[in-house]
Amino acid sequence: MPHGAALSTPPLTEPLRRERRRLLHAVHDRVEEVAETAVEVMRAEIPSYALQGRRFFDDVRDQVLEHYRMQLAALAGDRDIAPEDLVFSRAAAMRRARAGFALEDWISAFRVGRQVLWDALLGCAGTSAEAQQAALSLVTPLMRYVDYASTHAAQAYVEYQQHVVADADRERRDLLDQLLSGGAPTRGPLFAAAQAYGIGPRSPMMAVVAVCVGDTRTGDLTSAEHGYAASASISVAGPWAGRTLVVVRHDEVVAVPVVRAGMNAEDICAHFEDVQRRLARDGTMLSMGISTIARGASELPRAYQEARAALDLVPDGGGVAALPRLSPFDYLALRADDLARQLVDPRVRLLLEEDHRRGGTLADTIRAFAAADLNLRLAAERLRVHHNTAHYRLRRIEERTGRNPRRIADLLELLVALAIRDGATEGGDSQ
């Protein structure tokens, strides 16, 4: 940024210089009236300003007057503006940012102020050619002033917002750290922050851990930018009212949704699954692990470890592993290691591999038979095949594997082998 705004203009003839001074003095004599006009236009044209009260507009009027007097004095004295001349404007920008005004509203106020001042100069110029030329000589320095002053104000806005974001990030991290130590805050700023997220010592909560695994458009590993994009998307309320605590922590995003009245774990799983799919469409591929419900802050450390463990169940390309959707059987099968796979009878493994390539009819029959509590007629109805067809399939399974699906122990072994096979197929080589 330049050291100051150059408001001086190329040398003017003495008649033009005299006319210009006349214009500037004429506007200066009615500067308070011009400032009042500017405030009224701002009130009419900037929606967020229109909602404010008298104290706010007194402050705006003081700011407009300060800017006008500085511009008129600098132009009359043909001098430049230095950064220290705009300290008052930086302070006002901080006040507007702190009050929640958007930066574009602040810039719009500069635009209005410039236009009203220019209209006043033209009004004082009259119709003579010399006066019109003198007014035109002020266009460039006025534009330079507004550019410089608005840039200065924008910097103050950005500095304040960075400060607020840093403070908010720090507060969220501190709150998460305390929760992951097993306790909820009971006083001070962290207590207020926890209340804002609906978190209390006995609140039912879940832990969600997400990591970025790639960019769906380029295939590249994602950067911190994607982590913050994920954080912003996750923090948006789902099918419940209220905010969700979300923290970008090292190489992961941690969310602590509260299970509010009328909700259950499935509501939260469905919401985060939707977030994962939406981010994938936008280019950020996440792996997400979702815990079971923690009955209060004391159980949240356990829930966090569950969510991290669930990440190991997600395929390499990303996805969601939600523990509330898994039975103990499913979980153990998905966590199976190479040794568990080796313990599967080679005949069973070979049959399942061949069946998978042919469409999985035998695997479907095993599952349907188990789900029907060994009632073959019911299983056949659910499979939409004839009873004899289902009977033939069971006999073929027994002939190929030596396991009779009508015996509980053999059926359980077949189901375990299927679950291990499915887990390996779903997780790829990493599983």
mmCIF file of N, CA, C and O in Angstrom, residues 11-68:
data_model
loop_
_atom_site.group_PDB
_atom_site.id
_atom_site.type_symbol
_atom_site.label_atom_id
_atom_site.label_comp_id
_atom_site.label_asym_id
_atom_site.label_seq_id
_atom_site.Cartn_x
_atom_site.Cartn_y
_atom_site.Cartn_z
ATOM 1 N N PRO A 11 0.083 21.317 -12.512
ATOM 2 C CA PRO A 11 -0.035 22.774 -12.344
ATOM 3 C C PRO A 11 -1.241 23.336 -13.088
ATOM 4 O O PRO A 11 -1.546 22.951 -14.204
ATOM 5 N N LEU A 12 -1.950 24.236 -12.393
ATOM 6 C CA LEU A 12 -3.117 24.886 -12.987
ATOM 7 C C LEU A 12 -2.794 26.352 -13.257
ATOM 8 O O LEU A 12 -1.912 26.942 -12.623
ATOM 9 N N THR A 13 -3.567 26.906 -14.179
ATOM 10 C CA THR A 13 -3.414 28.346 -14.399
ATOM 11 C C THR A 13 -3.944 29.064 -13.166
ATOM 12 O O THR A 13 -4.757 28.532 -12.407
ATOM 13 N N GLU A 14 -3.504 30.277 -12.962
ATOM 14 C CA GLU A 14 -3.921 31.015 -11.768
ATOM 15 C C GLU A 14 -5.429 31.242 -11.745
ATOM 16 O O GLU A 14 -6.057 31.091 -10.684
ATOM 17 N N PRO A 15 -6.083 31.586 -12.865
ATOM 18 C CA PRO A 15 -7.551 31.725 -12.815
ATOM 19 C C PRO A 15 -8.238 30.416 -12.372
ATOM 20 O O PRO A 15 -9.181 30.447 -11.586
ATOM 21 N N LEU A 16 -7.763 29.265 -12.902
ATOM 22 C CA LEU A 16 -8.350 27.982 -12.515
ATOM 23 C C LEU A 16 -8.104 27.684 -11.037
ATOM 24 O O LEU A 16 -8.961 27.158 -10.339
ATOM 25 N N ARG A 17 -6.900 28.063 -10.582
ATOM 26 C CA ARG A 17 -6.579 27.819 -9.176
ATOM 27 C C ARG A 17 -7.504 28.646 -8.273
ATOM 28 O O ARG A 17 -7.991 28.157 -7.249
ATOM 29 N N ARG A 18 -7.747 29.909 -8.661
ATOM 30 C CA ARG A 18 -8.637 30.749 -7.867
ATOM 31 C C ARG A 18 -10.056 30.180 -7.868
ATOM 32 O O ARG A 18 -10.717 30.150 -6.836
ATOM 33 N N GLU A 19 -10.509 29.716 -9.008
ATOM 34 C CA GLU A 19 -11.862 29.162 -9.110
ATOM 35 C C GLU A 19 -11.997 27.886 -8.280
ATOM 36 O O GLU A 19 -13.016 27.627 -7.655
ATOM 37 N N ARG A 20 -10.934 27.110 -8.295
ATOM 38 C CA ARG A 20 -10.963 25.874 -7.518
ATOM 39 C C ARG A 20 -11.037 26.179 -6.024
ATOM 40 O O ARG A 20 -11.790 25.533 -5.279
ATOM 41 N N ARG A 21 -10.240 27.157 -5.576
ATOM 42 C CA ARG A 21 -10.291 27.536 -4.163
ATOM 43 C C ARG A 21 -11.678 28.037 -3.789
ATOM 44 O O ARG A 21 -12.186 27.763 -2.709
ATOM 45 N N ARG A 22 -12.304 28.784 -4.714
ATOM 46 C CA ARG A 22 -13.656 29.278 -4.441
ATOM 47 C C ARG A 22 -14.627 28.117 -4.233
ATOM 48 O O ARG A 22 -15.445 28.124 -3.299
ATOM 49 N N LEU A 23 -14.539 27.115 -5.109
ATOM 50 C CA LEU A 23 -15.411 25.946 -4.997
ATOM 51 C C LEU A 23 -15.215 25.239 -3.664
ATOM 52 O O LEU A 23 -16.181 24.898 -2.967
ATOM 53 N N LEU A 24 -13.958 25.011 -3.310
ATOM 54 C CA LEU A 24 -13.653 24.290 -2.082
ATOM 55 C C LEU A 24 -14.140 25.062 -0.865
ATOM 56 O O LEU A 24 -14.701 24.471 0.071
ATOM 57 N N HIS A 25 -13.956 26.362 -0.854
ATOM 58 C CA HIS A 25 -14.421 27.169 0.283
ATOM 59 C C HIS A 25 -15.947 27.195 0.351
ATOM 60 O O HIS A 25 -16.526 27.166 1.443
ATOM 61 N N ALA A 26 -16.579 27.222 -0.823
ATOM 62 C CA ALA A 26 -18.046 27.246 -0.842
ATOM 63 C C ALA A 26 -18.616 25.961 -0.248
ATOM 64 O O ALA A 26 -19.573 25.994 0.536
ATOM 65 N N VAL A 27 -18.026 24.849 -0.605
ATOM 66 C CA VAL A 27 -18.502 23.578 -0.050
ATOM 67 C C VAL A 27 -18.153 23.491 1.429
ATOM 68 O O VAL A 27 -18.943 23.014 2.243
ATOM 69 N N HIS A 28 -16.964 23.999 1.797
ATOM 70 C CA HIS A 28 -16.556 23.949 3.197
ATOM 71 C C HIS A 28 -17.532 24.738 4.073
ATOM 72 O O HIS A 28 -17.833 24.340 5.215
ATOM 73 N N ASP A 29 -18.036 25.861 3.557
ATOM 74 C CA ASP A 29 -18.956 26.686 4.334
ATOM 75 C C ASP A 29 -20.267 25.961 4.627
ATOM 76 O O ASP A 29 -20.940 26.291 5.613
ATOM 77 N N ARG A 30 -20.634 25.011 3.788
ATOM 78 C CA ARG A 30 -21.883 24.271 4.028
ATOM 79 C C ARG A 30 -21.622 22.772 4.233
ATOM 80 O O ARG A 30 -22.464 21.936 3.928
ATOM 81 N N VAL A 31 -20.425 22.467 4.750
ATOM 82 C CA VAL A 31 -20.019 21.066 4.853
ATOM 83 C C VAL A 31 -20.933 20.259 5.779
ATOM 84 O O VAL A 31 -21.180 19.077 5.551
ATOM 85 N N GLU A 32 -21.443 20.903 6.830
ATOM 86 C CA GLU A 32 -22.325 20.150 7.738
ATOM 87 C C GLU A 32 -23.626 19.788 7.042
ATOM 88 O O GLU A 32 -24.166 18.692 7.245
ATOM 89 N N GLU A 33 -24.120 20.663 6.229
ATOM 90 C CA GLU A 33 -25.330 20.369 5.454
ATOM 91 C C GLU A 33 -25.065 19.233 4.460
ATOM 92 O O GLU A 33 -25.897 18.340 4.273
ATOM 93 N N VAL A 34 -23.891 19.269 3.803
ATOM 94 C CA VAL A 34 -23.520 18.211 2.856
ATOM 95 C C VAL A 34 -23.404 16.869 3.588
ATOM 96 O O VAL A 34 -23.857 15.833 3.094
ATOM 97 N N ALA A 35 -22.818 16.886 4.787
ATOM 98 C CA ALA A 35 -22.679 15.657 5.574
ATOM 99 C C ALA A 35 -24.043 15.093 5.956
ATOM 100 O O ALA A 35 -24.270 13.881 5.913
ATOM 101 N N GLU A 36 -24.979 15.972 6.327
ATOM 102 C CA GLU A 36 -26.332 15.535 6.669
ATOM 103 C C GLU A 36 -26.990 14.845 5.467
ATOM 104 O O GLU A 36 -27.655 13.815 5.610
ATOM 105 N N THR A 37 -26.784 15.439 4.284
ATOM 106 C CA THR A 37 -27.341 14.835 3.071
ATOM 107 C C THR A 37 -26.752 13.447 2.840
ATOM 108 O O THR A 37 -27.468 12.489 2.501
ATOM 109 N N ALA A 38 -25.439 13.333 3.019
ATOM 110 C CA ALA A 38 -24.772 12.045 2.817
ATOM 111 C C ALA A 38 -25.337 10.986 3.768
ATOM 112 O O ALA A 38 -25.597 9.847 3.380
ATOM 113 N N VAL A 39 -25.559 11.371 5.034
ATOM 114 C CA VAL A 39 -26.089 10.422 6.020
ATOM 115 C C VAL A 39 -27.488 9.970 5.624
ATOM 116 O O VAL A 39 -27.834 8.793 5.733
ATOM 117 N N GLU A 40 -28.313 10.898 5.155
ATOM 118 C CA GLU A 40 -29.669 10.543 4.746
ATOM 119 C C GLU A 40 -29.667 9.601 3.545
ATOM 120 O O GLU A 40 -30.478 8.666 3.458
ATOM 121 N N VAL A 41 -28.755 9.828 2.605
ATOM 122 C CA VAL A 41 -28.665 8.932 1.443
ATOM 123 C C VAL A 41 -28.193 7.548 1.878
ATOM 124 O O VAL A 41 -28.692 6.527 1.392
ATOM 125 N N MET A 42 -27.231 7.515 2.796
ATOM 126 C CA MET A 42 -26.769 6.217 3.314
ATOM 127 C C MET A 42 -27.915 5.472 3.989
ATOM 128 O O MET A 42 -28.089 4.261 3.808
ATOM 129 N N ARG A 43 -28.697 6.208 4.778
ATOM 130 C CA ARG A 43 -29.832 5.589 5.470
ATOM 131 C C ARG A 43 -30.819 4.998 4.442
ATOM 132 O O ARG A 43 -31.379 3.922 4.647
ATOM 133 N N ALA A 44 -30.991 5.664 3.313
ATOM 134 C CA ALA A 44 -31.956 5.228 2.303
ATOM 135 C C ALA A 44 -31.415 4.098 1.423
ATOM 136 O O ALA A 44 -32.177 3.234 0.991
ATOM 137 N N GLU A 45 -30.107 4.109 1.153
ATOM 138 C CA GLU A 45 -29.553 3.179 0.167
ATOM 139 C C GLU A 45 -28.874 1.951 0.752
ATOM 140 O O GLU A 45 -28.651 0.973 0.028
ATOM 141 N N ILE A 46 -28.520 1.972 2.035
ATOM 142 C CA ILE A 46 -27.814 0.837 2.637
ATOM 143 C C ILE A 46 -28.749 0.185 3.652
ATOM 144 O O ILE A 46 -28.984 0.747 4.735
ATOM 145 N N PRO A 47 -29.328 -0.974 3.337
ATOM 146 C CA PRO A 47 -30.354 -1.579 4.201
ATOM 147 C C PRO A 47 -29.930 -1.753 5.651
ATOM 148 O O PRO A 47 -30.714 -1.480 6.567
ATOM 149 N N SER A 48 -28.690 -2.175 5.880
ATOM 150 C CA SER A 48 -28.261 -2.405 7.265
ATOM 151 C C SER A 48 -28.142 -1.098 8.039
ATOM 152 O O SER A 48 -28.305 -1.084 9.265
ATOM 153 N N TYR A 49 -27.883 0.009 7.346
ATOM 154 C CA TYR A 49 -27.828 1.313 8.015
ATOM 155 C C TYR A 49 -29.233 1.782 8.393
ATOM 156 O O TYR A 49 -29.435 2.418 9.428
ATOM 157 N N ALA A 50 -30.208 1.460 7.535
ATOM 158 C CA ALA A 50 -31.569 1.947 7.762
ATOM 159 C C ALA A 50 -32.146 1.446 9.079
ATOM 160 O O ALA A 50 -33.052 2.068 9.646
ATOM 161 N N LEU A 51 -31.620 0.350 9.595
ATOM 162 C CA LEU A 51 -32.150 -0.256 10.814
ATOM 163 C C LEU A 51 -31.566 0.345 12.094
ATOM 164 O O LEU A 51 -31.980 -0.025 13.193
ATOM 165 N N GLN A 52 -30.598 1.249 11.943
ATOM 166 C CA GLN A 52 -29.862 1.735 13.112
ATOM 167 C C GLN A 52 -30.537 2.937 13.769
ATOM 168 O O GLN A 52 -31.411 3.578 13.195
ATOM 169 N N GLY A 53 -30.068 3.235 14.986
ATOM 170 C CA GLY A 53 -30.649 4.313 15.767
ATOM 171 C C GLY A 53 -29.835 5.596 15.715
ATOM 172 O O GLY A 53 -28.861 5.724 14.973
ATOM 173 N N ARG A 54 -30.210 6.538 16.564
ATOM 174 C CA ARG A 54 -29.631 7.879 16.534
ATOM 175 C C ARG A 54 -28.141 7.870 16.854
ATOM 176 O O ARG A 54 -27.361 8.570 16.205
ATOM 177 N N ARG A 55 -27.745 7.098 17.860
ATOM 178 C CA ARG A 55 -26.330 7.102 18.259
ATOM 179 C C ARG A 55 -25.452 6.652 17.093
ATOM 180 O O ARG A 55 -24.383 7.219 16.851
ATOM 181 N N PHE A 56 -25.918 5.659 16.346
ATOM 182 C CA PHE A 56 -25.154 5.178 15.201
ATOM 183 C C PHE A 56 -24.993 6.284 14.159
ATOM 184 O O PHE A 56 -23.892 6.531 13.656
ATOM 185 N N PHE A 57 -26.073 6.969 13.846
ATOM 186 C CA PHE A 57 -25.988 7.993 12.808
ATOM 187 C C PHE A 57 -25.220 9.225 13.272
ATOM 188 O O PHE A 57 -24.631 9.934 12.451
ATOM 189 N N ASP A 58 -25.193 9.489 14.563
ATOM 190 C CA ASP A 58 -24.316 10.557 15.073
ATOM 191 C C ASP A 58 -22.863 10.212 14.784
ATOM 192 O O ASP A 58 -22.071 11.073 14.374
ATOM 193 N N ASP A 59 -22.519 8.939 14.994
ATOM 194 C CA ASP A 59 -21.149 8.489 14.719
ATOM 195 C C ASP A 59 -20.847 8.582 13.226
ATOM 196 O O ASP A 59 -19.776 9.053 12.814
ATOM 197 N N VAL A 60 -21.801 8.152 12.376
ATOM 198 C CA VAL A 60 -21.607 8.213 10.923
ATOM 199 C C VAL A 60 -21.419 9.665 10.481
ATOM 200 O O VAL A 60 -20.530 9.983 9.678
ATOM 201 N N ARG A 61 -22.239 10.556 11.020
ATOM 202 C CA ARG A 61 -22.139 11.969 10.651
ATOM 203 C C ARG A 61 -20.761 12.526 11.022
ATOM 204 O O ARG A 61 -20.138 13.255 10.236
ATOM 205 N N ASP A 62 -20.274 12.187 12.211
ATOM 206 C CA ASP A 62 -18.937 12.644 12.624
ATOM 207 C C ASP A 62 -17.868 12.142 11.659
ATOM 208 O O ASP A 62 -16.932 12.879 11.312
ATOM 209 N N GLN A 63 -18.004 10.877 11.229
ATOM 210 C CA GLN A 63 -17.030 10.305 10.296
ATOM 211 C C GLN A 63 -17.072 11.010 8.947
ATOM 212 O O GLN A 63 -16.030 11.345 8.374
ATOM 213 N N VAL A 64 -18.279 11.233 8.436
ATOM 214 C CA VAL A 64 -18.412 11.901 7.141
ATOM 215 C C VAL A 64 -17.821 13.310 7.201
ATOM 216 O O VAL A 64 -17.082 13.736 6.302
ATOM 217 N N LEU A 65 -18.142 14.040 8.274
ATOM 218 C CA LEU A 65 -17.591 15.392 8.433
ATOM 219 C C LEU A 65 -16.075 15.378 8.469
ATOM 220 O O LEU A 65 -15.415 16.216 7.837
ATOM 221 N N GLU A 66 -15.525 14.421 9.214
ATOM 222 C CA GLU A 66 -14.055 14.325 9.332
ATOM 223 C C GLU A 66 -13.429 14.093 7.961
ATOM 224 O O GLU A 66 -12.430 14.716 7.591
ATOM 225 N N HIS A 67 -14.017 13.161 7.194
ATOM 226 C CA HIS A 67 -13.486 12.875 5.850
ATOM 227 C C HIS A 67 -13.627 14.094 4.941
ATOM 228 O O HIS A 67 -12.678 14.446 4.220
ATOM 229 N N TYR A 68 -14.776 14.745 4.957
ATOM 230 C CA TYR A 68 -14.982 15.888 4.080
ATOM 231 C C TYR A 68 -14.011 17.020 4.407
ATOM 232 O O TYR A 68 -13.391 17.615 3.517
#
